[in-house]
mmCIF file of C-alpha atoms in Angstrom:
data_model
loop_
_atom_site.group_PDB
_atom_site.id
_atom_site.type_symbol
_atom_site.label_atom_id
_atom_site.label_comp_id
_atom_site.label_asym_id
_atom_site.label_seq_id
_atom_site.Cartn_x
_atom_site.Cartn_y
_atom_site.Cartn_z
ATOM 1 C CA PRO E 1 15.102 60.275 83.818
ATOM 2 C CA PRO E 2 11.628 61.335 83.160
ATOM 3 C CA PRO E 3 11.362 62.892 79.615
ATOM 4 C CA SER E 4 11.483 66.910 79.758
ATOM 5 C CA THR E 5 8.405 66.817 77.138
ATOM 6 C CA PRO E 6 5.054 65.623 77.511
ATOM 7 C CA LEU E 7 5.602 63.161 74.584
ATOM 8 C CA GLY E 8 6.654 59.691 75.281
ATOM 9 C CA ARG E 9 5.540 59.761 78.919
ATOM 10 C CA LEU E 10 3.371 56.335 78.236
ATOM 11 C CA ASP E 11 6.272 54.584 76.078
ATOM 12 C CA THR E 12 7.045 52.454 79.064
ATOM 13 C CA ALA E 13 3.740 51.794 80.370
ATOM 14 C CA LEU E 14 2.835 50.477 76.854
ATOM 15 C CA ASP E 15 5.893 48.833 76.026
ATOM 16 C CA THR E 16 6.317 50.864 72.962
ATOM 17 C CA PRO E 17 9.377 49.788 70.942
ATOM 18 C CA THR E 18 11.949 52.570 70.294
ATOM 19 C CA ARG E 19 11.495 51.873 66.660
ATOM 20 C CA PRO E 20 8.213 51.168 65.414
ATOM 21 C CA PRO E 21 8.164 47.543 63.627
ATOM 22 C CA ARG E 22 8.384 47.577 60.081
ATOM 23 C CA VAL E 23 5.049 47.029 58.095
ATOM 24 C CA SER E 24 5.020 46.109 54.423
ATOM 25 C CA THR E 25 2.815 48.423 53.155
ATOM 26 C CA PRO E 26 1.384 50.960 56.159
ATOM 27 C CA ASP E 27 -2.169 51.793 55.758
ATOM 28 C CA SER E 28 -1.814 55.525 54.532
ATOM 29 C CA LYS E 29 -5.629 55.889 55.016
ATOM 30 C CA LYS E 30 -5.938 54.956 58.722
ATOM 31 C CA PHE E 31 -2.788 57.423 59.674
ATOM 32 C CA ALA E 32 -4.397 60.305 57.842
ATOM 33 C CA ALA E 33 -7.638 59.568 59.680
ATOM 34 C CA ILE E 34 -5.715 59.525 63.055
ATOM 35 C CA LEU E 35 -3.935 62.654 62.412
ATOM 36 C CA LEU E 36 -7.100 64.401 61.282
ATOM 37 C CA GLU E 37 -9.038 63.616 64.383
ATOM 38 C CA SER E 38 -9.128 66.337 66.724
ATOM 39 C CA ASN E 39 -11.745 64.763 69.387
ATOM 40 C CA PRO E 40 -9.351 63.344 72.337
ATOM 41 C CA VAL E 41 -12.004 60.845 73.714
ATOM 42 C CA GLU E 42 -12.178 59.342 70.001
ATOM 43 C CA LEU E 43 -8.407 59.194 70.027
ATOM 44 C CA GLN E 44 -8.384 57.551 73.475
ATOM 45 C CA ARG E 45 -11.082 55.059 72.433
ATOM 46 C CA GLN E 46 -9.298 53.922 69.281
ATOM 47 C CA LEU E 47 -6.087 53.334 71.078
ATOM 48 C CA LEU E 48 -7.760 51.495 73.700
ATOM 49 C CA ILE E 49 -9.139 49.071 71.095
ATOM 50 C CA SER E 50 -5.777 48.863 69.258
ATOM 51 C CA THR E 51 -4.043 48.138 72.580
ATOM 52 C CA VAL E 52 -6.569 45.151 73.394
ATOM 53 C CA GLN E 53 -6.111 43.926 70.028
ATOM 54 C CA ASN E 54 -2.689 44.022 70.057
ATOM 55 C CA GLN E 55 -2.546 42.024 73.271
ATOM 56 C CA VAL E 56 -4.659 39.291 71.858
ATOM 57 C CA LEU E 57 -2.482 39.262 68.642
ATOM 58 C CA SER E 58 0.489 38.799 70.765
ATOM 59 C CA SER E 59 -0.625 36.444 73.040
ATOM 60 C CA GLN E 60 -2.273 34.178 70.129
ATOM 61 C CA LEU E 61 1.232 34.650 68.470
ATOM 62 C CA ARG E 62 3.217 33.230 71.322
ATOM 63 C CA ARG E 63 0.799 30.496 71.766
ATOM 64 C CA ALA E 64 1.385 29.379 68.291
ATOM 65 C CA ALA E 65 5.193 29.957 68.680
ATOM 66 C CA ALA E 66 5.039 27.552 71.538
ATOM 67 C CA HIS E 67 2.750 24.965 69.724
ATOM 68 C CA ARG E 68 4.945 25.368 66.721
ATOM 69 C CA THR E 69 8.017 24.437 68.845
ATOM 70 C CA LEU E 70 5.965 21.504 70.358
ATOM 71 C CA LEU E 71 4.916 20.136 66.872
ATOM 72 C CA LEU E 72 8.767 20.367 65.672
ATOM 73 C CA GLU E 73 9.721 18.461 68.697
ATOM 74 C CA LYS E 74 7.315 15.732 68.209
ATOM 75 C CA LEU E 75 8.175 15.864 64.369
ATOM 76 C CA GLU E 76 11.783 15.027 65.299
ATOM 77 C CA ARG E 77 10.768 12.449 67.352
ATOM 78 C CA ALA E 78 8.753 10.465 64.843
ATOM 79 C CA ARG E 79 11.502 11.056 62.492
ATOM 80 C CA ASP E 80 13.687 9.252 64.863
ATOM 81 C CA GLN E 81 11.219 6.646 65.389
ATOM 82 C CA ASN E 82 10.673 6.058 61.691
ATOM 83 C CA GLU E 83 14.494 5.888 61.058
ATOM 84 C CA ASP E 84 14.596 3.211 64.013
ATOM 85 C CA LEU E 85 11.685 1.263 62.270
ATOM 86 C CA LYS E 86 13.037 1.387 58.853
ATOM 87 C CA PHE E 87 16.353 -0.127 60.304
ATOM 88 C CA ARG E 88 14.469 -2.851 62.225
ATOM 89 C CA LEU E 89 12.670 -3.881 59.002
ATOM 90 C CA GLU E 90 15.763 -4.094 56.993
ATOM 91 C CA GLU E 91 17.273 -6.087 59.605
ATOM 92 C CA LYS E 92 14.027 -8.434 59.591
ATOM 93 C CA SER E 93 14.050 -8.574 56.205
ATOM 94 C CA ILE E 94 17.997 -9.903 56.188
ATOM 95 C CA GLU E 95 16.944 -12.466 58.801
ATOM 96 C CA VAL E 96 13.921 -13.573 56.553
ATOM 97 C CA GLU E 97 16.486 -14.024 53.597
ATOM 98 C CA GLY E 98 18.635 -15.864 55.682
ATOM 99 C CA ALA E 99 15.952 -18.078 56.890
ATOM 100 C CA LYS E 100 14.435 -18.653 53.136
ATOM 101 C CA ALA E 101 18.188 -19.498 52.203
ATOM 102 C CA ARG E 102 18.723 -22.023 54.938
ATOM 103 C CA LEU E 103 15.180 -23.488 53.942
ATOM 104 C CA ARG E 104 16.117 -24.047 50.450
ATOM 105 C CA GLN E 105 19.278 -25.715 51.407
ATOM 106 C CA ILE E 106 17.397 -27.895 53.703
ATOM 107 C CA GLU E 107 14.709 -28.606 51.020
ATOM 108 C CA LYS E 108 17.796 -29.413 48.526
ATOM 109 C CA ASN E 109 19.337 -31.454 51.048
ATOM 110 C CA GLN E 110 16.315 -33.523 51.858
ATOM 111 C CA LYS E 111 15.850 -34.205 48.120
ATOM 112 C CA SER E 112 19.306 -35.510 47.441
ATOM 113 C CA CYS E 113 18.850 -37.647 50.638
ATOM 114 C CA ASP E 114 15.601 -39.086 49.245
ATOM 115 C CA SER E 115 17.089 -39.459 45.666
ATOM 116 C CA ILE E 116 19.853 -41.133 47.374
ATOM 117 C CA GLU E 117 17.745 -43.464 49.570
ATOM 118 C CA ARG E 118 15.874 -44.319 46.338
ATOM 119 C CA SER E 119 19.045 -45.110 44.401
ATOM 120 C CA ARG E 120 20.140 -47.362 47.505
ATOM 121 C CA ASP E 121 16.980 -49.298 47.173
ATOM 122 C CA HIS E 122 18.219 -51.079 44.194
ATOM 123 C CA SER E 123 22.012 -50.355 44.215
ATOM 124 C CA SER E 124 23.068 -53.889 45.198
ATOM 125 C CA MET E 125 22.541 -57.065 43.423
ATOM 126 C CA ARG E 126 22.085 -58.514 46.650
ATOM 127 C CA ASP E 127 19.226 -56.384 47.191
ATOM 128 C CA MET E 128 17.433 -57.399 43.925
ATOM 129 C CA GLU E 129 14.664 -60.179 43.915
ATOM 130 C CA PRO E 130 15.159 -62.667 41.218
ATOM 131 C CA LEU E 131 12.744 -62.863 38.514
ATOM 132 C CA HIS E 132 10.769 -66.149 38.178
ATOM 133 C CA ILE E 133 11.131 -67.786 34.859
ATOM 134 C CA PRO E 134 8.445 -70.212 33.843
ATOM 135 C CA ASP E 135 9.659 -73.784 33.292
ATOM 136 C CA GLU E 136 8.826 -74.834 29.621
ATOM 137 C CA GLY E 137 9.863 -78.185 28.051
ATOM 138 C CA ASP E 138 11.396 -76.679 25.119
ATOM 139 C CA ASP E 139 13.948 -74.348 27.122
ATOM 140 C CA GLU E 140 16.374 -77.589 27.115
ATOM 141 C CA PRO E 141 16.955 -77.505 23.412
ATOM 142 C CA ARG E 142 17.359 -73.706 23.260
ATOM 143 C CA ILE E 143 20.376 -74.147 25.935
ATOM 144 C CA SER E 144 22.134 -76.685 23.985
ATOM 145 C CA GLU E 145 21.959 -74.632 20.868
ATOM 146 C CA THR E 146 23.553 -71.643 22.341
ATOM 147 C CA PRO E 147 27.128 -72.182 21.895
ATOM 148 C CA ARG E 148 29.357 -71.962 25.271
ATOM 149 C CA VAL E 149 31.729 -69.088 25.387
ATOM 150 C CA LYS E 150 35.090 -70.036 27.206
ATOM 151 C CA PRO E 151 35.620 -67.658 30.340
ATOM 152 C CA SER E 152 38.557 -65.197 30.229
ATOM 153 C CA ARG E 153 41.497 -65.828 32.590
ATOM 154 C CA ILE E 154 41.764 -62.189 32.976
ATOM 155 C CA PRO E 155 40.356 -60.794 36.230
ATOM 156 C CA ARG E 156 37.582 -58.221 36.151
ATOM 157 C CA HIS E 157 38.184 -55.449 38.362
ATOM 158 C CA THR E 158 35.262 -54.745 40.935
ATOM 159 C CA ALA E 159 35.242 -52.259 43.448
ATOM 160 C CA HIS E 160 33.293 -54.441 45.827
ATOM 161 C CA LYS E 161 31.771 -57.936 45.007
ATOM 162 C CA GLY E 162 28.031 -58.027 44.821
ATOM 163 C CA THR E 163 27.645 -54.431 44.411
ATOM 164 C CA ALA E 164 26.846 -52.519 40.936
ATOM 165 C CA PRO E 165 28.292 -49.254 40.310
ATOM 166 C CA ARG E 166 26.469 -46.255 41.396
ATOM 167 C CA PRO E 167 25.117 -43.373 39.368
ATOM 168 C CA PRO E 168 27.532 -40.209 39.812
ATOM 169 C CA ALA E 169 25.809 -37.848 42.325
ATOM 170 C CA ARG E 170 24.268 -34.680 40.868
ATOM 171 C CA SER E 171 26.318 -31.473 42.031
ATOM 172 C CA PRO E 172 24.464 -28.785 43.336
ATOM 173 C CA ALA E 173 23.429 -26.198 40.890
#
């Protein structure tokens, strides 16, 4: 229904809200100047300028809101990607630590194999080479001077004839 008074005829055309928006501190000087103005052409001019400014600001606000929404979506995707990359980095760090531990174990085993090989080089009396003792004419009297010890009849226990006992293996630390 059309309003009974001439006031408010432009409310629907101008999308005027039923309640004006709240402003923290309204400019009382502007209100006073508008109310004191009696020239209808000047009032119309100011109304048109204010309407255009309002449309420009509303359009900017809509674009800013859409841009903000887009930026928030990008931020959320970046956060998700960052979390995914952190998780992958943690997995790779764990893999690297495991590889380092395996490498240390292999190196340790290699060192122990090398030391076993070195100890095997001279672990048996058969593997040792005899020393050459120079023949001298006075060796004969020394041998006769040395008293002979009667061999024991108690058999000696050896793990395997011809092998010397091995040193104890090092335990991994």
